[in-house]
Each structure stands twice: as C-alpha cells, then as structure tokens.
Amino acid sequence: GMLLEATTFSYSPAGVQKLTHGQDDQLLRRTEVKLVGGRTIETVYAGGGALLFSSVIQTDLAGRTIEAERRDARGVFVYRIRYLYDAKGNLLEAACLNPDGSTAFVSSFTYSDFNLRGAWRTRRESCSFADVKNRPREIIRRSIRAGGAR
C-alpha cells in the first residue's frame, strides 16, 4: 500500500497540535487538542484554515474516552458517540447517537490473538445500522514492540 496521509504531533503546555498532510505534502487538516475545565476540546481546521468541526471529549479516570460530542463549524450539535470498554480497557462498543437521541449506528469490537502480556494483536470491527446487523467493517492487526504499539 501507498501512504495516503501522514500525521505529525507536537506537544506543548497549551495542548497538542496534529498536522495531517497528503501524498503531495499538502496540509489537509490541522487539529488542536486542549484540556479545558476537565474536558478535552478538539478543534479541526481545513488545510486552508477554515473551521471544520469541534468535539468535546469526556474521559474516565483511566483516561479512556467515554463520550464525544461533535459540533459543526457553526456550533450546531451534530452527534454524540458513547464508548464502552471491557475490564482490560479494550473498546467493546461505540454507539453514535443522533441529536434526537436515536441510534444512528453501533460499532462493535472483538479481539483475538493476544501476545504473552495479554495485549491484543487482532481486532475486528463490525457495524450495525438500520436493518443491517453486525456487518464486518475492519480488521486491525498490530505488533507491539518495546517502544509501544505498532
């Protein structure tokens, strides 16, 4: 495979900045992540500087995202995602809720092929929406080295 985009991160006391570039090194997106009043605020801009959207992210005591609320460039609520984890901290479900509270879709995650430390190597994602149930979406295979996940 060909690399479609690359993201670089820079860290400062003010927060995190992510720059995402395309194949031709053109800036596609700039993301700012800041901690404000116990919540994480993520603001995403187009390469040209226009505001695309923002998210307010709530985490649990372990630092896992438990809810993310998305607003468009005008500040209008678009959707909310609620996350569920197992006892090991693996993501089990991400449910996307419409502004009226109805469920737009649910992504479910299963894990297999664990290493000697108990970390997963294979994660399968399936989606359910409308009358479609457990449609396979993605399989992620990873290897973990001394420096972290890969």
Short mmCIF file of C-alpha atoms in Angstrom, two decimals:
data_model
loop_
_atom_site.label_atom_id
_atom_site.label_comp_id
_atom_site.label_asym_id
_atom_site.label_seq_id
_atom_site.Cartn_x
_atom_site.Cartn_y
_atom_site.Cartn_z
CA GLY A 1 0.00 0.00 0.00
CA MET A 2 0.57 3.56 -0.72
CA LEU A 3 0.60 6.07 2.14
CA LEU A 4 -2.43 8.35 1.72
CA GLU A 5 -1.75 10.74 4.55
CA ALA A 6 0.70 11.29 7.38
CA THR A 7 0.07 12.93 10.75
CA THR A 8 2.68 14.62 12.91
CA PHE A 9 2.14 15.63 16.52
CA SER A 10 3.62 18.50 18.52
CA TYR A 11 3.18 18.85 22.26
CA SER A 12 3.26 21.94 24.45
CA PRO A 13 1.84 23.05 27.82
CA ALA A 14 -1.08 24.59 25.87
CA GLY A 15 -2.04 21.25 24.31
CA VAL A 16 -1.42 19.07 21.29
CA GLN A 17 -1.37 20.03 17.63
CA LYS A 18 -1.79 17.43 14.87
CA LEU A 19 -0.89 18.27 11.28
CA THR A 20 -2.15 15.90 8.60
CA HIS A 21 -0.53 16.07 5.16
CA GLY A 22 -1.47 14.32 1.93
CA GLN A 23 0.72 12.45 -0.52
CA ASP A 24 1.99 15.69 -2.09
CA ASP A 25 2.85 17.12 1.38
CA GLN A 26 -0.15 19.48 1.15
CA LEU A 27 -1.68 20.32 4.53
CA LEU A 28 -5.08 18.58 4.71
CA ARG A 29 -6.08 19.27 8.33
CA ARG A 30 -4.82 20.98 11.46
CA THR A 31 -6.17 19.73 14.77
CA GLU A 32 -5.79 21.44 18.14
CA VAL A 33 -6.44 19.47 21.32
CA LYS A 34 -6.71 21.34 24.64
CA LEU A 35 -7.80 20.49 28.15
CA VAL A 36 -10.46 22.97 29.30
CA GLY A 37 -12.21 22.59 32.65
CA GLY A 38 -11.66 18.83 32.91
CA ARG A 39 -12.82 18.18 29.34
CA THR A 40 -10.81 17.76 26.19
CA ILE A 41 -11.71 20.11 23.34
CA GLU A 42 -10.65 19.04 19.85
CA THR A 43 -10.92 21.65 17.08
CA VAL A 44 -10.28 20.65 13.46
CA TYR A 45 -9.47 23.09 10.65
CA ALA A 46 -9.16 22.51 6.91
CA GLY A 47 -5.74 22.95 5.34
CA GLY A 48 -6.75 26.47 4.28
CA GLY A 49 -7.67 27.43 7.85
CA ALA A 50 -11.48 27.19 7.78
CA LEU A 51 -13.07 25.61 10.87
CA LEU A 52 -14.46 22.16 10.03
CA PHE A 53 -15.80 20.95 13.38
CA SER A 54 -15.12 20.68 17.09
CA SER A 55 -15.60 17.93 19.64
CA VAL A 56 -15.95 17.91 23.41
CA ILE A 57 -14.48 14.68 24.77
CA GLN A 58 -15.15 13.25 28.24
CA THR A 59 -12.84 10.62 29.70
CA ASP A 60 -13.00 8.27 32.66
CA LEU A 61 -10.43 8.12 35.48
CA ALA A 62 -8.25 5.78 33.38
CA GLY A 63 -8.14 8.35 30.55
CA ARG A 64 -10.39 6.39 28.17
CA THR A 65 -12.85 8.35 26.07
CA ILE A 66 -16.38 7.63 27.31
CA GLU A 67 -18.26 10.25 25.29
CA ALA A 68 -17.54 12.60 22.41
CA GLU A 69 -19.94 15.29 21.23
CA ARG A 70 -19.45 16.72 17.72
CA ARG A 71 -20.47 20.23 16.65
CA ASP A 72 -20.23 21.66 13.14
CA ALA A 73 -18.42 24.88 12.18
CA ARG A 74 -21.46 26.93 13.33
CA GLY A 75 -21.52 25.25 16.73
CA VAL A 76 -24.63 23.17 15.97
CA PHE A 77 -24.77 19.76 17.70
CA VAL A 78 -24.35 17.00 15.08
CA TYR A 79 -23.99 13.74 17.03
CA ARG A 80 -22.70 12.08 20.20
CA ILE A 81 -20.67 8.88 20.48
CA ARG A 82 -20.69 6.80 23.67
CA TYR A 83 -17.92 4.26 24.27
CA LEU A 84 -17.96 1.02 26.33
CA TYR A 85 -14.87 -0.92 27.45
CA ASP A 86 -14.16 -4.33 28.96
CA ALA A 87 -12.31 -4.88 32.26
CA LYS A 88 -8.95 -4.82 30.43
CA GLY A 89 -9.72 -1.44 28.85
CA ASN A 90 -10.39 -2.77 25.36
CA LEU A 91 -13.06 -0.91 23.40
CA LEU A 92 -16.18 -3.07 23.07
CA GLU A 93 -18.69 -0.68 21.53
CA ALA A 94 -19.05 2.81 20.09
CA ALA A 95 -22.66 3.95 19.70
CA CYS A 96 -23.35 7.03 17.58
CA LEU A 97 -26.48 8.93 18.66
CA ASN A 98 -28.40 11.47 16.58
CA PRO A 99 -29.39 14.86 18.05
CA ASP A 100 -32.81 13.40 18.99
CA GLY A 101 -31.12 10.59 20.98
CA SER A 102 -31.91 7.83 18.48
CA THR A 103 -29.11 5.46 17.47
CA ALA A 104 -27.52 6.17 14.09
CA PHE A 105 -25.14 3.19 14.20
CA VAL A 106 -23.22 0.96 16.59
CA SER A 107 -19.68 -0.31 16.04
CA SER A 108 -18.78 -3.48 17.96
CA PHE A 109 -15.24 -4.73 18.55
CA THR A 110 -13.90 -8.21 19.23
CA TYR A 111 -10.31 -9.19 20.00
CA SER A 112 -8.20 -12.27 19.33
CA ASP A 113 -4.61 -13.40 19.02
CA PHE A 114 -3.14 -12.00 22.24
CA ASN A 115 0.57 -11.68 22.99
CA LEU A 116 2.25 -13.06 26.14
CA ARG A 117 1.43 -9.86 28.07
CA GLY A 118 -2.26 -10.16 27.21
CA ALA A 119 -2.36 -7.31 24.67
CA TRP A 120 -4.45 -7.97 21.59
CA ARG A 121 -2.89 -8.41 18.17
CA THR A 122 -6.10 -8.66 16.12
CA ARG A 123 -9.21 -6.51 16.47
CA ARG A 124 -12.34 -6.95 14.35
CA GLU A 125 -14.92 -4.20 13.96
CA SER A 126 -18.47 -4.74 12.79
CA CYS A 127 -21.25 -2.17 12.35
CA SER A 128 -24.99 -2.25 12.88
CA PHE A 129 -27.35 0.36 11.48
CA ALA A 130 -30.97 0.44 10.30
CA ASP A 131 -31.76 -3.18 9.33
CA VAL A 132 -28.09 -4.16 8.88
CA LYS A 133 -26.66 -6.12 11.82
CA ASN A 134 -23.01 -6.96 12.51
CA ARG A 135 -21.67 -6.05 9.08
CA PRO A 136 -17.87 -6.61 9.04
CA ARG A 137 -16.06 -3.29 8.65
CA GLU A 138 -12.38 -3.53 9.52
CA ILE A 139 -9.70 -5.87 10.81
CA ILE A 140 -6.66 -4.38 12.53
CA ARG A 141 -3.53 -6.45 13.13
CA ARG A 142 -0.76 -4.95 15.21
CA SER A 143 2.56 -5.86 16.71
CA ILE A 144 3.77 -4.37 19.97
CA ARG A 145 7.43 -3.65 20.46
CA ALA A 146 9.40 -2.23 23.37
CA GLY A 147 8.62 1.34 22.19
CA GLY A 148 4.82 0.88 22.17
CA ALA A 149 2.04 -0.23 19.82
CA ARG A 150 2.76 -0.64 16.10
#
